[in-house]
Tab-separated table of C-alpha atoms in Angstrom:
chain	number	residue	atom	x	y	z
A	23	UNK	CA	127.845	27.284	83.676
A	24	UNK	CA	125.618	29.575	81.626
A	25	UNK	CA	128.144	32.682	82.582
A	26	UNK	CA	130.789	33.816	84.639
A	27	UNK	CA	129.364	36.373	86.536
A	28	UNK	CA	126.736	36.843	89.816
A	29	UNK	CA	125.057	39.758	91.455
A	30	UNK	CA	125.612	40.039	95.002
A	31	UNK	CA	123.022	41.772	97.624
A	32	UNK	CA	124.109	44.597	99.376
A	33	UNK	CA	121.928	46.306	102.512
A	34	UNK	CA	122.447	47.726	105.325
A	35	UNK	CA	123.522	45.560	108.183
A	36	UNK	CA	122.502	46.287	112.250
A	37	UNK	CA	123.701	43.740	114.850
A	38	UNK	CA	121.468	44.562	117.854
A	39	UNK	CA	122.867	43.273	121.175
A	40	UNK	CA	119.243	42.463	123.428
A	41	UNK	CA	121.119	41.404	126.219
A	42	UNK	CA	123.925	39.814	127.732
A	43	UNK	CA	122.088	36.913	129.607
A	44	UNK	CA	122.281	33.351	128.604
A	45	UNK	CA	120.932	29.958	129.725
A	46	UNK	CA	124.451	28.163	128.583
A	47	UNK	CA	127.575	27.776	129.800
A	48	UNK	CA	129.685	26.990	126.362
A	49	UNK	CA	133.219	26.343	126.454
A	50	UNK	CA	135.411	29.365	126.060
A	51	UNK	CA	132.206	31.522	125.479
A	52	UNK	CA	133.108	35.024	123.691
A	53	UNK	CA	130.756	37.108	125.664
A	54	UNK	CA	132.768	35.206	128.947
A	55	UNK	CA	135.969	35.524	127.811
A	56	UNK	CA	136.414	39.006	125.214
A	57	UNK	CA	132.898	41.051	125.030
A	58	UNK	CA	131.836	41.333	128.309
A	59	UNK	CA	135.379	42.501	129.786
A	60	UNK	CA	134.405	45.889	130.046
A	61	UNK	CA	133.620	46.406	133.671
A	62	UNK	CA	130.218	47.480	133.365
A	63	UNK	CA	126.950	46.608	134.636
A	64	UNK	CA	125.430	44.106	132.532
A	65	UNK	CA	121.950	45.965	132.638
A	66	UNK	CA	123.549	49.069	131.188
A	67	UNK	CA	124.558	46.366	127.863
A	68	UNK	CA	121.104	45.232	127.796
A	69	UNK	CA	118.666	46.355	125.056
A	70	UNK	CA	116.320	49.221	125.903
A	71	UNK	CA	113.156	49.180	123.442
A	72	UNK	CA	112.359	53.175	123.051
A	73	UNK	CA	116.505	53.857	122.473
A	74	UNK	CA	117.624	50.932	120.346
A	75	UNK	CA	114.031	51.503	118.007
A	76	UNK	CA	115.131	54.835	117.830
A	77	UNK	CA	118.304	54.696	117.057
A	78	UNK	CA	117.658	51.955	113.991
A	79	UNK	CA	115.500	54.774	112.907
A	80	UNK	CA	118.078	56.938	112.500
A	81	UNK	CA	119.901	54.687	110.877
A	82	UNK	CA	117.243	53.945	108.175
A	83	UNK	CA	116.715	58.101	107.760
A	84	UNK	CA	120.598	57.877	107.096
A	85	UNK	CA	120.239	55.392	104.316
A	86	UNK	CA	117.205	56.432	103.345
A	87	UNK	CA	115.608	53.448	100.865
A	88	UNK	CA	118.216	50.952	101.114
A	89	UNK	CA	117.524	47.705	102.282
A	90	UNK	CA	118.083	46.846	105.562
A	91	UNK	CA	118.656	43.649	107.777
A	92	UNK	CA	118.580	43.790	111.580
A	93	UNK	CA	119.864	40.956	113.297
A	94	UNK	CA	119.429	40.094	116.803
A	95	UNK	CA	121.927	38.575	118.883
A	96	UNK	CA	123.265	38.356	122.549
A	97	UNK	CA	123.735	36.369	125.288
A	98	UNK	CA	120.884	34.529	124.166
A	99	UNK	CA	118.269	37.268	122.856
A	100	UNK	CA	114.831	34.589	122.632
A	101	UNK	CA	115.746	35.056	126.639
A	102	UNK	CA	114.100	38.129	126.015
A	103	UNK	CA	111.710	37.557	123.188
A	104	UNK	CA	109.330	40.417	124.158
A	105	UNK	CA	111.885	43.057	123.205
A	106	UNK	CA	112.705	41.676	119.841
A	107	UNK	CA	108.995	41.759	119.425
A	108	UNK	CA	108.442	45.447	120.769
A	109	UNK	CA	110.956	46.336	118.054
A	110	UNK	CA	110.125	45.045	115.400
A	111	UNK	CA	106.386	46.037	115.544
A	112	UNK	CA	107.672	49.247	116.640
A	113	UNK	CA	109.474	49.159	113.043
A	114	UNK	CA	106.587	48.214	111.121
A	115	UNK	CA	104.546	50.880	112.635
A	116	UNK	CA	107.012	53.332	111.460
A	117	UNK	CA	106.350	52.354	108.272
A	118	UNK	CA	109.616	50.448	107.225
A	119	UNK	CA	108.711	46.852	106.674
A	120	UNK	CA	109.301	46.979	103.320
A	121	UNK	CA	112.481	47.907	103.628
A	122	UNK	CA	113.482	45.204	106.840
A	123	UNK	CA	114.514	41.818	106.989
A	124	UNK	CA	115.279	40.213	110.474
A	125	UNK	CA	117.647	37.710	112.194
A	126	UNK	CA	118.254	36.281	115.101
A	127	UNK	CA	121.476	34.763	116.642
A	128	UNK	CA	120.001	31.827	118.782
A	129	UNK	CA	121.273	28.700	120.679
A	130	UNK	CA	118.319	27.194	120.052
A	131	UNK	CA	116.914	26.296	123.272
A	132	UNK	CA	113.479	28.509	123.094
A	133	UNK	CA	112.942	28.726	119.290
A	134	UNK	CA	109.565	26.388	119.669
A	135	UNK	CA	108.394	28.716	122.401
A	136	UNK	CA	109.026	31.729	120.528
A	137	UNK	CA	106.897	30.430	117.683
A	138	UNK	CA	104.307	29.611	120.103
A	139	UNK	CA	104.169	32.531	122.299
A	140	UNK	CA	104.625	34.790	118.960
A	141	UNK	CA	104.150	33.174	116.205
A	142	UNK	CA	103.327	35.727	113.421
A	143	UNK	CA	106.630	37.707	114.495
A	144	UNK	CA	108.551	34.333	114.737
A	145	UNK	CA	107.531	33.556	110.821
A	146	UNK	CA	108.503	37.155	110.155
A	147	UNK	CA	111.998	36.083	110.685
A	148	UNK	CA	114.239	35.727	107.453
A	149	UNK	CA	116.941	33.934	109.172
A	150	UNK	CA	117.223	31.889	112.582
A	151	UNK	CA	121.070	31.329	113.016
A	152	UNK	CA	121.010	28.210	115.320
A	153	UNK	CA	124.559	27.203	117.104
A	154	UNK	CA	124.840	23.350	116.326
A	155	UNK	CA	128.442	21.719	117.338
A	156	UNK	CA	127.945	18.456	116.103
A	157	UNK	CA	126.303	15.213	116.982
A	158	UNK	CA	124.501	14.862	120.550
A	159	UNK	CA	128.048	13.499	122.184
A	160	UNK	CA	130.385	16.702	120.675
A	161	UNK	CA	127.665	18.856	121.359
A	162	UNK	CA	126.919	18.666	124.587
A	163	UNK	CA	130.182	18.006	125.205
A	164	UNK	CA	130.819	21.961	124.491
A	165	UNK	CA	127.631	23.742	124.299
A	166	UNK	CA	126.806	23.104	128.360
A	167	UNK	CA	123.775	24.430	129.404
A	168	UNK	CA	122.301	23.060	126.032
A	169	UNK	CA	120.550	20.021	125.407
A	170	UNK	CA	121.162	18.508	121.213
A	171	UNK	CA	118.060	16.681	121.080
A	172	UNK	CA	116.003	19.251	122.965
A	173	UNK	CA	117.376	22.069	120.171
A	174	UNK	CA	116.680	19.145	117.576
A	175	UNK	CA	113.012	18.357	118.626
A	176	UNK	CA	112.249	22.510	118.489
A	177	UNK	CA	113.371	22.747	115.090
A	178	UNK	CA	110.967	19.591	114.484
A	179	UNK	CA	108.424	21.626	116.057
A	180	UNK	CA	108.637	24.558	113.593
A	181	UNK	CA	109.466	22.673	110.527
A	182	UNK	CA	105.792	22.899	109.693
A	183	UNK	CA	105.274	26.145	110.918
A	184	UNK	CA	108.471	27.913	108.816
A	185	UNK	CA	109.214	28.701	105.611
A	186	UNK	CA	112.696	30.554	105.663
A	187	UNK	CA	116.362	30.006	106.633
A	188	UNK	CA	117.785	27.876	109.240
A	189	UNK	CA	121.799	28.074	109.394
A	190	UNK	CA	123.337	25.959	111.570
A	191	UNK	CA	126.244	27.660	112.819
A	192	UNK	CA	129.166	25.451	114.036
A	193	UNK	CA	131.973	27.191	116.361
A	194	UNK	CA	135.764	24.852	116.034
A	195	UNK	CA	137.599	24.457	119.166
A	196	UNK	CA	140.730	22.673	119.303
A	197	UNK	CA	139.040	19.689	120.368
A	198	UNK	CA	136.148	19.302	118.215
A	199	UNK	CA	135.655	17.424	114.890
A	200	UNK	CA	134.848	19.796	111.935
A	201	UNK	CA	133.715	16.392	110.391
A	202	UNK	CA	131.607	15.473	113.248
A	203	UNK	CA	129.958	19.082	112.676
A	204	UNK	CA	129.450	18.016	108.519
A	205	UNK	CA	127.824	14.787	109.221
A	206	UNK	CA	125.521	16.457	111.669
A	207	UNK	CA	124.606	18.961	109.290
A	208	UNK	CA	123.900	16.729	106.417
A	209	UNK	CA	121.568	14.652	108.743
A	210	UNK	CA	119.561	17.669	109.578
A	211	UNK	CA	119.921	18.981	106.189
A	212	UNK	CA	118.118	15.762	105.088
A	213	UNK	CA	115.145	15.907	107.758
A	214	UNK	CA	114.354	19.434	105.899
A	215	UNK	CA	115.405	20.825	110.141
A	216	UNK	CA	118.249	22.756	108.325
A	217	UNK	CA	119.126	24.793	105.116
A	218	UNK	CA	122.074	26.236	105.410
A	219	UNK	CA	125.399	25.815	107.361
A	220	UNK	CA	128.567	27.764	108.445
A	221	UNK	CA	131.193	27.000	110.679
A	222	UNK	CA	133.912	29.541	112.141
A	223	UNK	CA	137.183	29.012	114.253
A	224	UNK	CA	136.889	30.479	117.785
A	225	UNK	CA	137.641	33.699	118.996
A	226	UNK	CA	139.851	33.272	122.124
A	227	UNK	CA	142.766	34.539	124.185
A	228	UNK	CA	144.089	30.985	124.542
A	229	UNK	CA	146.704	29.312	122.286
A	230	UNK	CA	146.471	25.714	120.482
A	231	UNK	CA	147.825	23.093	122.710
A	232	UNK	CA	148.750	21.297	119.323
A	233	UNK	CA	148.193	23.666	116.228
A	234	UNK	CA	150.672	20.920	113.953
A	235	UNK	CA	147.696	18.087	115.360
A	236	UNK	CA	144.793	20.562	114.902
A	237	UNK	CA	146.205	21.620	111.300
A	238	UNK	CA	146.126	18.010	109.982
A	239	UNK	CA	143.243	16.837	111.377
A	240	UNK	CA	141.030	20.338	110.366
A	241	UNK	CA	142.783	20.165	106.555
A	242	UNK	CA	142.404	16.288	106.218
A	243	UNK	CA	138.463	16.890	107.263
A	244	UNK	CA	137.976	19.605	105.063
A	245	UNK	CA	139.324	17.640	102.332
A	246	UNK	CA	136.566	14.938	102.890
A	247	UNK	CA	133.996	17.577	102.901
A	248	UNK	CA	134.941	19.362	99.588
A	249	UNK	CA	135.035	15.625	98.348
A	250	UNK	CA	131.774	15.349	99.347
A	251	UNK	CA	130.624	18.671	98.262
A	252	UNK	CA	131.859	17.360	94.883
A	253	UNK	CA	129.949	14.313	94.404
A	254	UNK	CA	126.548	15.733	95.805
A	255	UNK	CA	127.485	18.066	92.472
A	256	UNK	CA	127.800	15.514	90.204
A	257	UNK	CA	124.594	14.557	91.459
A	258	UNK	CA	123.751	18.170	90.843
A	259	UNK	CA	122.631	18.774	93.987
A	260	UNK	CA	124.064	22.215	95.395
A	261	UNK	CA	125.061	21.540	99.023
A	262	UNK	CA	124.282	24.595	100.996
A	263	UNK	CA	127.620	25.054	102.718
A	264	UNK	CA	128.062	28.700	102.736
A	265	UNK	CA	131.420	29.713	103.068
A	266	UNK	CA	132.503	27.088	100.813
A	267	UNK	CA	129.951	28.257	98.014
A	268	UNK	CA	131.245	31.476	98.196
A	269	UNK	CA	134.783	30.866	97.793
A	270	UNK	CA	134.099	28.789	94.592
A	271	UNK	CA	132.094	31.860	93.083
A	272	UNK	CA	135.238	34.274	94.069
A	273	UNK	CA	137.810	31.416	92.898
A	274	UNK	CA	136.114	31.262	89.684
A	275	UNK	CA	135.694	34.863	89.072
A	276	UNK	CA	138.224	35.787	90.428
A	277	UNK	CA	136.610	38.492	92.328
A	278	UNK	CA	138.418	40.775	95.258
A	279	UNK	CA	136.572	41.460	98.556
A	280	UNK	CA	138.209	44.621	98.938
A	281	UNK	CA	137.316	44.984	102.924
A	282	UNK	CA	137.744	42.686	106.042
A	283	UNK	CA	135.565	39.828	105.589
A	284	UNK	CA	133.348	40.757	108.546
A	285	UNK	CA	133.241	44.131	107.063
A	286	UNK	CA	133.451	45.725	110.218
A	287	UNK	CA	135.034	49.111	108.632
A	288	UNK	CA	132.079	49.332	106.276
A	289	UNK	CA	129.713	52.779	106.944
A	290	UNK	CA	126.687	50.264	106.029
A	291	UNK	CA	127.691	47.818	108.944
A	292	UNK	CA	125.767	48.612	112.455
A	293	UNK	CA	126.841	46.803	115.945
A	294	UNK	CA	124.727	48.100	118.668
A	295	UNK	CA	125.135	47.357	122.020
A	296	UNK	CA	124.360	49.378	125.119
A	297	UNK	CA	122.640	52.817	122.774
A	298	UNK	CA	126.540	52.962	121.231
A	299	UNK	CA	127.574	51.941	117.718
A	300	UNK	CA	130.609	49.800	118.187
A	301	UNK	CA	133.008	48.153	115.645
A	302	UNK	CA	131.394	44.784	116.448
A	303	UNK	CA	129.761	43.629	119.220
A	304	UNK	CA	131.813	41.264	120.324
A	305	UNK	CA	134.391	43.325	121.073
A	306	UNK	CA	135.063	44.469	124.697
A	307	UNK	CA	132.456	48.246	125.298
A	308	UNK	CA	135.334	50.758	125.080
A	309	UNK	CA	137.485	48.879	122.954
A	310	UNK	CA	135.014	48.436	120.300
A	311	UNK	CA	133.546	52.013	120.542
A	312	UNK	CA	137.009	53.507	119.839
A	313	UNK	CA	137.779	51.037	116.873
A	314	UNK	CA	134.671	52.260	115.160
A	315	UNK	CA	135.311	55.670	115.518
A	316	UNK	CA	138.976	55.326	113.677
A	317	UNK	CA	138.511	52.626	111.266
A	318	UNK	CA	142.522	53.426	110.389
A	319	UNK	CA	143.203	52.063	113.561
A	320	UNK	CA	140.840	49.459	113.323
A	321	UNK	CA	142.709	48.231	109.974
A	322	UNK	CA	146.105	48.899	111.554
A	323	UNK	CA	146.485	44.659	112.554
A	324	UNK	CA	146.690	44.357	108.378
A	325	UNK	CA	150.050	45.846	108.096
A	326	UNK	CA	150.816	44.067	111.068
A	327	UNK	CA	149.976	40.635	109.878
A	328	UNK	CA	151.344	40.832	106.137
A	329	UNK	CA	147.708	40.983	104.756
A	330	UNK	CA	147.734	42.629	101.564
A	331	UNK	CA	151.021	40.445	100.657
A	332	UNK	CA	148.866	37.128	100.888
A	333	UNK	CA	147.468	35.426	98.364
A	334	UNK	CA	144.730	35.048	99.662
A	335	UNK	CA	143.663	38.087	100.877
A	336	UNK	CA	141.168	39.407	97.908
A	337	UNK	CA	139.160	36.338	99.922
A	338	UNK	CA	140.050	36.831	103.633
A	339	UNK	CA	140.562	40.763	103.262
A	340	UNK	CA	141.419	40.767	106.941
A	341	UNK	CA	141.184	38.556	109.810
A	342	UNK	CA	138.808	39.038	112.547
A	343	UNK	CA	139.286	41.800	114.545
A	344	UNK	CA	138.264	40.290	117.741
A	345	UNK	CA	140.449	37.521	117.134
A	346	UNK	CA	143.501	40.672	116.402
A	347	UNK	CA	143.061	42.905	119.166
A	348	UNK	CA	142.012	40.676	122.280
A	349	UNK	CA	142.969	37.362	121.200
A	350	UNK	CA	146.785	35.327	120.970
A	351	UNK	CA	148.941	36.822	118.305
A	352	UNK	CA	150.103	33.042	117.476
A	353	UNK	CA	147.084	31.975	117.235
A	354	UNK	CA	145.888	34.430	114.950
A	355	UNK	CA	149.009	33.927	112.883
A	356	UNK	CA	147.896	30.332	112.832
A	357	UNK	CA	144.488	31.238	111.455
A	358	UNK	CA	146.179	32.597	108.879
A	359	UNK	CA	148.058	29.457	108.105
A	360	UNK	CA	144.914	27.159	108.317
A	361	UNK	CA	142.618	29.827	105.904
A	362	UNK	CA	145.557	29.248	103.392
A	363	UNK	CA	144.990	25.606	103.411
A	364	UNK	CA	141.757	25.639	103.424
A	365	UNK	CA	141.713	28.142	100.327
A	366	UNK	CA	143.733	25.724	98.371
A	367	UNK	CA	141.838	22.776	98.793
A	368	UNK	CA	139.052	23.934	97.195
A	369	UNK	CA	141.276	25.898	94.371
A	370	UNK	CA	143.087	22.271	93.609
A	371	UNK	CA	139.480	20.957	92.657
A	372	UNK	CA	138.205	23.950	91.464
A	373	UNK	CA	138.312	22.440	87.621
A	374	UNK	CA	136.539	19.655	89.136
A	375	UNK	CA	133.856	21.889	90.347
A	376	UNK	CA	133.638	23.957	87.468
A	377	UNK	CA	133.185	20.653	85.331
A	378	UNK	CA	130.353	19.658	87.863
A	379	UNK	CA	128.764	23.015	87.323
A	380	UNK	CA	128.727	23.307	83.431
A	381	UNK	CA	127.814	19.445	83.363
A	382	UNK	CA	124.256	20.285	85.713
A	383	UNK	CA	124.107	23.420	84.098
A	384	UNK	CA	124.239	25.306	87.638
A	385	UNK	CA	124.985	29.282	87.282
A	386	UNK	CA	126.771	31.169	89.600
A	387	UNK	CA	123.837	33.226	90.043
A	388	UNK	CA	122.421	30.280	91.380
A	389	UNK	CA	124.644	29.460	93.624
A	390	UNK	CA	124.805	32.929	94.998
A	391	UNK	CA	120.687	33.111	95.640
A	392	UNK	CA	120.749	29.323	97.306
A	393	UNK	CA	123.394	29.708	99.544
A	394	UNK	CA	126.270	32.008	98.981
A	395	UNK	CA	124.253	35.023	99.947
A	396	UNK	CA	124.103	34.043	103.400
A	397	UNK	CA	127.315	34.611	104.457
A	398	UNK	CA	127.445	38.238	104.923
A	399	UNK	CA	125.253	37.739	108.060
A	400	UNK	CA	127.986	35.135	109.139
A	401	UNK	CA	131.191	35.876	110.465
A	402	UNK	CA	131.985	35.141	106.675
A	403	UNK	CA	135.257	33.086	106.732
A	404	UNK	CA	136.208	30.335	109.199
């Protein structure tokens, strides 16, 4: 390694909820089961084009030149493709493009129409994050309403027609294969119909039905993975695994997050849903107004769950907040417990990695800029 330092990016963030419709019907779903509990009509949570353009403008006039990234997400928001489109010309009318980068949250199914329906907005996008569970079996297994080789042929389709960042974003339930999920990726990766990848434990109500079964199978899978994360190094090839590349740049310089992980306390952080600013947007309507307004109560779950006593908390700074406040208490105890192992993996072959590094003469910069800066539009740890 040429140094021992990296500069991260820092903008403004805006999670736009476009609506709460979606053409799947995915196992424990967190719209289903935590977001949408909120007794309202689902119109009212549905985007509104003149408000929600509005109100990012307002936002931007806050911040006045800093960079911004507005990411769309839902339901399924290319069910509603027009709006995202209204926006964002709306935007670039205003005279902001410079200052914008976009996202969108996406299942996958109508990414090829998207392109061809609008295709000079649908290159405008920085970063499609595409919600990939595996192999065709383990996929469709969970994702129902969703078709693996259908999602798999559309990213064919705009392979050609794309030049920036496709994460596929794997969600863990108890019953899937993390290393099912890997494999998957790495095939993709290899096709050039991926470049990035993320995976993140569920947020649910519902307790493991075997946490000591789910610990040793997700810690002895992980283990693989780093393994194989290793020799790709050695190869010096820099597998773009983004959570994982991040922890190795805060492992090695030893750097402290200093806020939740999500950052959902942060004054730069945005969730919109419904013309309010919530805490995040997949928290339930009132709930998540109310948390935003008092981050102190927000924050209150760290005291509660021994946080800042961890050792691993200048990583983790915080576990999810959805998980916290509307999910198990055991089980986010035991998300705890499996971050901790999954931590130390990577620190017990962290002077492998290192030597990897300094041997292919890969900086941490460069790590950062290929994949590591990715993950603050994730949910950032598992």
């Amino acid at each position: 390694m040429a140094n021992n330092y990296f500069q991260e990016r820092k903008d403004v963030i805006i999670n736009l909820f476009i609506t709460s419709r979606c053409n799947a019907n995915c196992r424990e779903c967190v719209n289903q089961t935590i977001t949408l509990n909120s007794g309202l009509d689902s119109k009212i949570l549905e985007s509104d084009v003149d408000r929600d353009t509005a109100l990012i403008k307002t936002i931007l006039k806050k911040h006045k030149n800093l960079p911004t990234t507005v990411c769309f997400y839902g339901g399924e928001p290319l069910l509603l493709p027009q709006k995202i489109v209204q926006i964002i010309q709306r935007l670039s009318d205003n005279g902001s493009d410079n200052r914008l980068r976009y996202m969108i949250y996406t299942n996958g199914e109508n990414i090829a129409n998207f392109f061809k329906n609008y295709p000079p907005v649908a290159r405008k996008i920085w970063i499609y994050a595409v919600s990939i569970d595996g192999d065709e079996v383990q996929h469709n297994k969970f994702r129902l309403g969703t078709d693996f080789k259908r999602i798999k042929k559309n990213l064919q389709f705009i392979k050609e027609r794309y030049r920036g960042n496709i994460l596929m974003w794997s969600t863990l339930r108890e019953e899937q294969s993390l290393l099912n999920c890997f494999k998957e990726f790495v095939r993709l990766y290899q096709k050039g119909l991926v470049n990035h990848f993320f995976w993140h434990w569920l947020e649910t109500p519902e307790e493991f039905k075997d946490f000591p079964r789910y610990f040793e199978s997700y810690t002895d899978e992980f283990g693989v993975i780093v393994d194989s994360y290793i020799k790709y190094l050695k190869k010096g090839e820099l597998l773009p695994i983004a959570h994982l590349n991040e922890l190795v740049l805060y492992l090695i310089t030893k750097k402290e997050r200093g806020h939740t992980a999500c950052g959902a306390e942060l004054p730069t952080n945005y969730d919109l849903i419904g013309g309010k600013v919530l805490a995040c947007v997949d928290l339930p309507f009132k709930q998540g107004k109310d948390l935003k307004k008092n981050s102190k109560k927000l924050l209150r779950f760290k005291k509660e769950l021994g946080c800042n006593q961890c050792e691993i908390h200048f990583y983790c700074g915080g576990r999810c907040p959805v998980q916290v406040f509307c999910g198990a208490q055991k089980r986010t105890k035991q998300y705890c417990d499996l971050l901790r192992a999954h931590v130390q993996i990577v620190q017990l072959r962290l002077e492998e990695i290192k030597n990897a590094l300094k041997e292919k003469n890969l900086t941490l910069q460069e790590i950062y800029d290929r994949s590591a800066f990715i993950v603050r539009y994730t949910d950032v740890t598992p």
